[in-house]
Coordinates of C-alpha atoms in Angstrom, one line a residue:
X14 CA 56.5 85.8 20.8
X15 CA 52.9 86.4 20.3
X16 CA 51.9 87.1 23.9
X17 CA 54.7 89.5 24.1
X18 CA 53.8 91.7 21.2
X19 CA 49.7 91.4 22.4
X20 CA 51.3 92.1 26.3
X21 CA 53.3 95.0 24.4
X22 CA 50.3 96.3 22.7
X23 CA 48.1 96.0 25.9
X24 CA 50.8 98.2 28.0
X25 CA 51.0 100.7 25.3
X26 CA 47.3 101.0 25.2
X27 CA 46.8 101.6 28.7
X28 CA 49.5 104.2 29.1
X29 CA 47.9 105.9 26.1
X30 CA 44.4 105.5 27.4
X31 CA 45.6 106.9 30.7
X32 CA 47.8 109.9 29.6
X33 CA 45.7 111.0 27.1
X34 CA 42.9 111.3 29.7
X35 CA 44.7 113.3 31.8
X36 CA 45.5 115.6 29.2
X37 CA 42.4 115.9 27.6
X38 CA 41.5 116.9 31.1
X39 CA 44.3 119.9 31.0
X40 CA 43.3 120.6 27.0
X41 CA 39.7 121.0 27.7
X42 CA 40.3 123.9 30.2
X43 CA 43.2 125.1 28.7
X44 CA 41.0 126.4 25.8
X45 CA 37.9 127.1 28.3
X46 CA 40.3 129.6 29.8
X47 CA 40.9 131.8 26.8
X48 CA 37.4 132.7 27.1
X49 CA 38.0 134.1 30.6
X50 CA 37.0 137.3 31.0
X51 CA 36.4 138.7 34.7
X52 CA 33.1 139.6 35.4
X53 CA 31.9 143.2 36.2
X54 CA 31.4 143.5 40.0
X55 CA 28.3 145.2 41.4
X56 CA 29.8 148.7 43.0
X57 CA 30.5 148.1 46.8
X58 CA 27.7 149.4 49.1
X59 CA 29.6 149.1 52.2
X60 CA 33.0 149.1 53.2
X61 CA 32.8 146.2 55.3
X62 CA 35.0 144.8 58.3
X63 CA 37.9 142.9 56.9
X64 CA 40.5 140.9 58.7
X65 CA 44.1 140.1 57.1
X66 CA 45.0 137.0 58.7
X67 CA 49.1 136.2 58.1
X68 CA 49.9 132.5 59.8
X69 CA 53.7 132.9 60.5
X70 CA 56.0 130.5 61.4
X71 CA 59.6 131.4 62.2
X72 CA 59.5 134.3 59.6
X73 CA 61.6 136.8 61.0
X74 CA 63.4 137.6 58.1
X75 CA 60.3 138.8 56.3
X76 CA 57.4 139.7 58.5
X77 CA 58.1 143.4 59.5
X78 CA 58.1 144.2 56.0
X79 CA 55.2 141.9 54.7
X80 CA 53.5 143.8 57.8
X81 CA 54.2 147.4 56.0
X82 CA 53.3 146.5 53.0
X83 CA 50.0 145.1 54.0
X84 CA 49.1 148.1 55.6
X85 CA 49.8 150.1 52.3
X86 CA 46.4 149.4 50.7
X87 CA 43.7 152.0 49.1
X88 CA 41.2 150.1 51.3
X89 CA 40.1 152.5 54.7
X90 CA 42.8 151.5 57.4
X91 CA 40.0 151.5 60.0
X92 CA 38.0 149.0 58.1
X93 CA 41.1 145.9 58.0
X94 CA 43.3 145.0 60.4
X95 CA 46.3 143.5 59.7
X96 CA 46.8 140.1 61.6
X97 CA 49.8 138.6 62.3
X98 CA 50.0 135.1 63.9
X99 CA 53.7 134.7 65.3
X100 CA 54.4 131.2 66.0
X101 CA 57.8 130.7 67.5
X102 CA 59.6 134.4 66.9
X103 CA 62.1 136.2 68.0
X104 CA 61.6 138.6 71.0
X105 CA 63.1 141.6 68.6
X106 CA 60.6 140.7 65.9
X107 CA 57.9 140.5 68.0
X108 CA 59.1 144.1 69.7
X109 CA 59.5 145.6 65.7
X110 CA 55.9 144.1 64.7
X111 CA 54.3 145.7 68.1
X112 CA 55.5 149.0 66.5
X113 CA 53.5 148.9 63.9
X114 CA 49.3 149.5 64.1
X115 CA 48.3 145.6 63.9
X116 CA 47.3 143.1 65.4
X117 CA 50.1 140.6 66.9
X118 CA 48.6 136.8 68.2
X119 CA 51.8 134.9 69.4
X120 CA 51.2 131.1 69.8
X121 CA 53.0 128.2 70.1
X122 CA 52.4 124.5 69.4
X123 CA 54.3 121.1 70.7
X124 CA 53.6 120.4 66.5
X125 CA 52.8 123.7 64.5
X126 CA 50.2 123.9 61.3
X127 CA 48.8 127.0 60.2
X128 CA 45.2 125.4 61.0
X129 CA 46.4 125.6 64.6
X130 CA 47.7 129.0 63.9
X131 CA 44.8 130.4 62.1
X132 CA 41.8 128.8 65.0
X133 CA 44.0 130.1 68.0
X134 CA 43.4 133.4 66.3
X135 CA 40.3 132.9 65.7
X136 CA 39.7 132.8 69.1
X137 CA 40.8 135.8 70.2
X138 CA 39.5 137.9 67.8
X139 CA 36.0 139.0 67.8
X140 CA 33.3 137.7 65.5
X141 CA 32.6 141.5 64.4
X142 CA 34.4 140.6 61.0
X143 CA 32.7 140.5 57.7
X144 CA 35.3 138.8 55.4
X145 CA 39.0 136.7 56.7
X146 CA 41.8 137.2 54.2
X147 CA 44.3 134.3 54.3
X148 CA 48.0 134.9 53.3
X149 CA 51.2 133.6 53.6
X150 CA 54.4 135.0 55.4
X151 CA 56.1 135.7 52.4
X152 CA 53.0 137.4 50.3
X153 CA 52.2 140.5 49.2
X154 CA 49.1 142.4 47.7
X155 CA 48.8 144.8 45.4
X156 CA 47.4 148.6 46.1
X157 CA 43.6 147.6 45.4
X158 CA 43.7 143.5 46.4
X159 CA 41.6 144.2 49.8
X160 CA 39.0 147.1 47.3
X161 CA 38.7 144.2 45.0
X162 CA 38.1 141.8 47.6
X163 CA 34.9 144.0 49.1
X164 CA 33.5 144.4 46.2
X165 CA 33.6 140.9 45.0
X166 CA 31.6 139.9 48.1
X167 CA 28.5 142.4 46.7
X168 CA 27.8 139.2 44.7
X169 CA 27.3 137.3 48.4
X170 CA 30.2 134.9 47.6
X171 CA 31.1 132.3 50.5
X172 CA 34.8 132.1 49.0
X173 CA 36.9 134.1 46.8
X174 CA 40.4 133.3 45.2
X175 CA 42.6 136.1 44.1
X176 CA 45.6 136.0 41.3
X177 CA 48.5 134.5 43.3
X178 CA 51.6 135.6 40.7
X179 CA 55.3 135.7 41.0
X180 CA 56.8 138.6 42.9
X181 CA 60.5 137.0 42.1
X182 CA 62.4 135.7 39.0
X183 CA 66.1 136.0 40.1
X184 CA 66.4 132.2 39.2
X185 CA 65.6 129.4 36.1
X186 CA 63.5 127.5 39.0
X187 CA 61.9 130.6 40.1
X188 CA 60.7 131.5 36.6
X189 CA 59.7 127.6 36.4
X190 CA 57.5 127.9 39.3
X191 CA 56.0 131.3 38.5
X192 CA 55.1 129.7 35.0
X193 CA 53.5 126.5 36.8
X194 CA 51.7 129.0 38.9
X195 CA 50.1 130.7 36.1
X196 CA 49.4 127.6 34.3
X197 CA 47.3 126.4 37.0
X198 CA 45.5 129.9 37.2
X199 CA 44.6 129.5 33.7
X200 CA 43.0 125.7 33.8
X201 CA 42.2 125.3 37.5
X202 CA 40.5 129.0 38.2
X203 CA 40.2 130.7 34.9
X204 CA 39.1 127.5 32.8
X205 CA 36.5 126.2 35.5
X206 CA 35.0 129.3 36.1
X207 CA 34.3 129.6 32.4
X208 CA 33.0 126.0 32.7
X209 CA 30.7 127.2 35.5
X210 CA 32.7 125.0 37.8
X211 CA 34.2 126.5 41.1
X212 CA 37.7 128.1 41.3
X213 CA 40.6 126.1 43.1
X214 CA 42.1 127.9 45.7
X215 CA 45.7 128.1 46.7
X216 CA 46.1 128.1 50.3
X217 CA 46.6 132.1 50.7
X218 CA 46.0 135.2 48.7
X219 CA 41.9 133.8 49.5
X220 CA 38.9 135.2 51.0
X221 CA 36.2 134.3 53.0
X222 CA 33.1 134.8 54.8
X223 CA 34.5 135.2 58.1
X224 CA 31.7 133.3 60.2
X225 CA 31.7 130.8 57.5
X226 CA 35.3 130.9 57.7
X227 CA 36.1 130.2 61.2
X228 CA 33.0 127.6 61.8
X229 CA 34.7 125.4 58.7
X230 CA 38.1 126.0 59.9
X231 CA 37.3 124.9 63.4
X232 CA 36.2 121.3 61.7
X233 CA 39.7 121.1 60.2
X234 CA 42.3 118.6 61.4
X235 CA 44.7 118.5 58.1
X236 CA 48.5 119.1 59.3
X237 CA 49.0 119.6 55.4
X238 CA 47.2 120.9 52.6
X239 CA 44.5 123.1 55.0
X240 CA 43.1 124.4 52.2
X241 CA 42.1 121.2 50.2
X242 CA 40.1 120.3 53.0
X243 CA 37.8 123.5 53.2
X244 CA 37.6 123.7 50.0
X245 CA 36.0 120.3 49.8
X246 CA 34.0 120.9 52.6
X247 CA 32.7 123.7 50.9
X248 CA 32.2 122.3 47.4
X249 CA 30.1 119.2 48.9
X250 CA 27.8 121.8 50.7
X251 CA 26.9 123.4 47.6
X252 CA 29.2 126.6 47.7
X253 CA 30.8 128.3 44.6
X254 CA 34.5 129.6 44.9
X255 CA 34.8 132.3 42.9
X256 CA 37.7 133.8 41.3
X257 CA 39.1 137.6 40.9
X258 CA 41.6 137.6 38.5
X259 CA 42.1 141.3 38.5
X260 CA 42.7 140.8 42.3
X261 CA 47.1 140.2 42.9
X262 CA 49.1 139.0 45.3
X263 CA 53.0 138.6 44.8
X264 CA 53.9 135.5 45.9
X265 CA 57.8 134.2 46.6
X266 CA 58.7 131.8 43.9
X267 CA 60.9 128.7 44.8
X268 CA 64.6 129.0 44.1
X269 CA 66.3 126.3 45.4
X270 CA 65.9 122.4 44.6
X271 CA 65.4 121.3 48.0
X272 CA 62.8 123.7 49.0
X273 CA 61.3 123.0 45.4
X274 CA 61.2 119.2 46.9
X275 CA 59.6 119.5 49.9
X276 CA 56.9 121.8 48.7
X277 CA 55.5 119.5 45.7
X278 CA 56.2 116.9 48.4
X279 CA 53.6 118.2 50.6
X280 CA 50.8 119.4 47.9
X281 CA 51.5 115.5 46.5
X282 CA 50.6 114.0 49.6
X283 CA 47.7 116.1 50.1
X284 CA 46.2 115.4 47.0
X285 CA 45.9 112.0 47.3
X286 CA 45.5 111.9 50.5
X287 CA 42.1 113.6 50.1
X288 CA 41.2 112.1 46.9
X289 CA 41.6 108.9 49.2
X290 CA 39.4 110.3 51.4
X291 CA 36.7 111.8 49.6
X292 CA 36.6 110.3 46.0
X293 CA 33.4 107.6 46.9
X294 CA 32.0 110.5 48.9
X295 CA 32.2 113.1 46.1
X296 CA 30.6 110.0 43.7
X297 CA 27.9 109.3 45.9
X298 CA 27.3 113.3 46.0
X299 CA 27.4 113.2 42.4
X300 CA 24.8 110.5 41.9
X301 CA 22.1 111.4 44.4
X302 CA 22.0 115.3 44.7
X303 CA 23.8 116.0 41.4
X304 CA 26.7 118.1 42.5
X305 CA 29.3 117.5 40.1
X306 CA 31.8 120.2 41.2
X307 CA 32.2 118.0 44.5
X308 CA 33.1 115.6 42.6
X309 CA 35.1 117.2 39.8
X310 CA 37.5 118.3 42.6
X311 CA 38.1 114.7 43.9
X312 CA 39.1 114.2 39.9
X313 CA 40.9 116.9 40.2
X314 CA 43.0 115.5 43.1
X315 CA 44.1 112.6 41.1
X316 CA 45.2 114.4 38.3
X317 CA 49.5 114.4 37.5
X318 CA 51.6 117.4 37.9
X319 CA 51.5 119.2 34.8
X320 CA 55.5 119.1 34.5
X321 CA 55.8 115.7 35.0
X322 CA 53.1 114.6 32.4
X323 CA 55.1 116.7 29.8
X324 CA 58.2 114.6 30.8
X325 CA 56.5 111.3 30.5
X326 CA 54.9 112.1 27.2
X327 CA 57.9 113.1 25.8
X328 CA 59.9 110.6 26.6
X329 CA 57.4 107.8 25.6
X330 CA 56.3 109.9 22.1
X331 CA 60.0 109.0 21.5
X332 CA 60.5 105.6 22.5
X333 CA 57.2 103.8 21.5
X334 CA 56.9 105.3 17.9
X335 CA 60.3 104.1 17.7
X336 CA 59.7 100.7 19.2
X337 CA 56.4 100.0 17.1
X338 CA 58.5 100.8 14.0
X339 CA 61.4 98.6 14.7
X340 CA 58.7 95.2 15.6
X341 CA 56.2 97.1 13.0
X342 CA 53.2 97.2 15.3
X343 CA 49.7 99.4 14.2
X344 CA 50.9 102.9 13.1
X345 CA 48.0 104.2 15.1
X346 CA 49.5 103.9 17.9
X347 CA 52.3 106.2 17.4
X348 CA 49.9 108.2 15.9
X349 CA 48.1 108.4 19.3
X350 CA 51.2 108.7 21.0
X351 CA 52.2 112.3 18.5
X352 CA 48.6 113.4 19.1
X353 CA 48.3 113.4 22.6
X354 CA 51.8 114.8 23.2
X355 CA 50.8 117.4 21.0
X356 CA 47.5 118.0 22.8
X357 CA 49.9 118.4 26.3
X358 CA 52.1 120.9 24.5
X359 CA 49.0 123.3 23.0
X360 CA 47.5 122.5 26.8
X361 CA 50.3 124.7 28.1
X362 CA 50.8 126.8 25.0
X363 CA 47.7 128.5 25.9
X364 CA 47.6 128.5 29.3
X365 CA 50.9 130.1 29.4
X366 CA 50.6 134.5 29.9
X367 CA 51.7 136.4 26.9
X368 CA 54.0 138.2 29.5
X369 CA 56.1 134.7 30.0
X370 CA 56.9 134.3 26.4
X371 CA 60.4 136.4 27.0
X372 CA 64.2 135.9 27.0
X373 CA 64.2 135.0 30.5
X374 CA 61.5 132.1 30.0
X375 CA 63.2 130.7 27.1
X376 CA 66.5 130.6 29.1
X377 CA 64.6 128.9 32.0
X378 CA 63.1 126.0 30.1
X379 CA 66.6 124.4 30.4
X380 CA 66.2 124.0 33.5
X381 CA 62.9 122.1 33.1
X382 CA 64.6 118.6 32.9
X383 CA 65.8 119.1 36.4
X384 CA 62.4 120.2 37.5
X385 CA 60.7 117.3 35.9
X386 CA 63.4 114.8 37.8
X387 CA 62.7 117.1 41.3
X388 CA 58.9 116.5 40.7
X389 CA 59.3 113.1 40.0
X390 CA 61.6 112.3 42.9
X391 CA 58.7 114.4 45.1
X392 CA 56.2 112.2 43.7
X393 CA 58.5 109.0 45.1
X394 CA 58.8 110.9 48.7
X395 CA 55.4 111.3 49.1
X396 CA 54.7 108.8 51.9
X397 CA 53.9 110.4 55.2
X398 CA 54.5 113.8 54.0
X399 CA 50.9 115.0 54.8
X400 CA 51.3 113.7 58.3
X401 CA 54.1 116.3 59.3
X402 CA 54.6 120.2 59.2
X403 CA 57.1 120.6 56.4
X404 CA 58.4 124.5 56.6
X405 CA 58.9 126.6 53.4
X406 CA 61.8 129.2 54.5
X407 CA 60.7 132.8 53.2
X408 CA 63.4 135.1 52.2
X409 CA 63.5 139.4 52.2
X410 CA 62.6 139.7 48.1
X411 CA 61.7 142.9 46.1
X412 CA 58.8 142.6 43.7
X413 CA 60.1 141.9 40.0
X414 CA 58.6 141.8 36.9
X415 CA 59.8 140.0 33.6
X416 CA 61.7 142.3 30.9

C-alpha cells in the first residue's frame, strides 16, 4: 500500500512539475506583454520596391477578390506588385486574375507546398525587390499594412511580423480561433519583444528582406510548417524578427471541426518535428556563442497548445485535490495543483484583447470543450502529418468585427 501512495505521489509530482513549467512559461510573457508598447518608427526615406507574394492553391473561390483588395493600399501602386502564385486553377480564374494589373505565376507540382510555390516565383521575378511580403490566399490587409511595412524596415530589420487578426466571427469555433490567435500575439510576439527576444512569425501577413528572403527560402525543403524552418534559420544566424503590431492583416478564422483538425494537425507536427531537429543544435548554439533566442525557439516548439493545457489542468485541479483528500495525502499538493491552474487562467486573462471580452466570446467559450477534445484528438493524429500537403479550403468572407 505504501509503494502505491509513494508511486501516487511521484506521478502527481511530475505532472505538477511539468504543467506548471509550461505555464510559467505562458505566465511570464503573458505579463511581459502588458508592457508592449510599439515602438516609434524612424520616418520612411524611401519608398522602396516591395513584392506581395500570395502562394495559392486551388483558391478560386477567393483569389479575384483577395487580388482587389491587395491592390487597395495607401502605399504607391508602382512601388508593389501584387503577386499571385496559381497552383492548380481554373482557366476562368486565371482569365479574371489577368484582368487585373498584377502579377500572375502559374505552377504546378506532382506534390504542391507553398515552399515550391513561393521559389518557382522567385525565379521568375527579378532580384530588383527591396522587401517580399508573404500572405495567404484567404488574407487581407488593412489600408496602411504595406506603409507600415516600409517604414519598419528604416530600422534595417531582416524580418518583420505584422498583426494577423480575425477578419470572421460568424461561428463559436471562429471566435475560438480568433481568441487563440490573439493570445499567441500577446505572449509569442508581444511578450518576447518586450523580453528582447525575437517575434514568432505566423506563416503569412510577414515581411522580409527580399535577397535574404529568397536565398533562405531556396535552402528550404519543409512540406509543412515553411515558416518554422526560416525562422530558425534565421534566429541561429543571429537575426531579430521584429514585430509591428499596429501593422493588420484579416485573416479567415476556422469554422468547421474538421478543418480545425487538420490545421493544428499540421502546426503539431511541425513543431516537433523541428524541435526534434534542432533542439541539441539550438543548445549547443546557446552554450558556445550565447544565442539564447535560437534556443528559446526550440523551447518554444515543445511547448502544449494553450487550449489543451487549460483542459488538462482543469480537469486534474479537480480530480487530484479530490483524490489527495479522500487517501489524505500532503495538502500542498493540491495547493500546487489550485496555484498553477490559477496561474493558466490569469496567463490567458491578460493575454486576451479588451475587444474579446463581449457577448459573442462568452457564448463561444461553450464551445471550448469541443475545441479542447479537437486539439487533443490533433495532437493524437500527428504522425506523418508534416510529411504531406494538408489544404486549408478558403471561403468568400467579408471583414467582421466583434459588437
Amino acid at each position: 500500500m505504501n509503494i502505491i501512495y509513494t508511486l501516487y505521489n511521484v506521478l502527481q509530482l511530475l505532472l505538477l512539475i511539468i504543467l506548471g513549467l509550461a505555464t510559467l512559461y505562458i505566465f511570464i510573457f503573458s505579463i511581459a506583454g502588458t508592457f508592449y508598447k510599439q515602438k516609434k518608427s524612424v520616418p520612411a526615406t524611401r519608398k522602396r520596391k516591395i513584392a506581395v507574394l500570395i502562394p495559392c492553391y486551388k483558391e478560386d473561390e477567393v483569389i479575384v477578390e483577395v487580388a482587389e483588395e491587395a491592390l487597395k493600399q495607401s502605399y504607391s501602386s508602382e512601388n508593389y506588385d501584387i503577386v499571385i502564385i496559381a497552383d492548380t486553377f481554373q482557366q476562368e480564374t486565371l482569365i479574371q486574375l489577368q484582368k487585373l494589373p498584377i502579377i500572375v505565376i502559374e505552377v504546378s507540382f506532382e506534390k504542391s507546398t507553398k515552399s515550391k510555390a513561393l521559389n518557382k516565383a522567385m525565379e521568375q521575378l527579378s532580384d530588383s525587390y527591396d522587401i517580399a511580403i508573404i500572405l495567404d490566399a484567404d488574407n487581407v490587409m488593412e489600408f496602411d499594412f504595406i506603409e507600415k511595412i516600409n517604414t519598419a524596415f528604416e530600422n534595417k530589420y531582416i524580418a518583420v511580423q505584422g498583426h494577423r487578426t480575425a477578419k470572421n466571427l460568424n461561428t463559436g469555433l471562429a471566435v475560438l480561433d480568433a481568441v487563440s490567435e490573439e493570445i499567441n500575439n500577446h505572449i509569442f510576439r508581444k511578450g518576447h519583444r518586450v523580453l528582447g527576444f525575437s517575434s514568432a512569425i505566423i506563416g503569412s501577413g510577414m515581411a522580409f528582406d527580399y535577397l535574404h528572403f529568397k536565398n533562405i527560402m531556396s535552402t528550404v525543403t519543409a512540406i509543412g510548417g515553411f515558416d518554422k524552418e526560416i525562422e530558425l534559420k534565421m534566429l541561429k544566424a543571429g537575426y531579430k524578427i521584429e514585430y509591428l503590431d499596429n501593422a493588420k492583416v484579416y485573416d479567415e478564422k476556422v469554422q468547421k471541426a474538421e478543418v480545425f483538425t487538420n490545421q493544428r494537425r499540421r502546426w503539431l507536427s511541425a513543431q516537433i518535428h523541428y524541435f526534434q531537429q534542432d533542439f541539441w543544435s539550438a543548445l549547443l548554439h546557446l552554450v558556445t556563442k550565447g544565442n539564447i533566442d535560437y534556443f528559446e525557439k526550440a523551447i518554444q516548439f515543445i511547448q502544449p497548445p494553450r487550449i489543451l493545457l487549460l483542459g488538462v489542468l482543469m480537469l486534474l485541479t479537480i480530480l487530484f485535490p479530490i483524490a489527495n483528500f479522500q487517501i489524505g495525502a500532503n495538502f500542498q499538493y493540491s495547493l500546487g495543483w489550485i496555484i498553477v491552474f490559477t496561474a493558466c487562467v490569469i496567463s490567458f486573462l491578460l493575454s486576451v484583447p479588451r475587444i474579446y471580452y463581449s457577448k459573442t466570446t462568452a457564448k463561444a467559450t461553450l464551445d471550448l470543450p469541443k475545441g479542447m477534445i479537437l486539439m487533443l484528438s490533433s495532437l493524437l493524429k500527428i504522425k506523418g502529418a508534416n510529411k504531406q500537403f494538408l489544404h486549408t479550403k478558403h471561403n468568400p468572407l467579408t471583414i467582421k468585427t466583434i459588437k
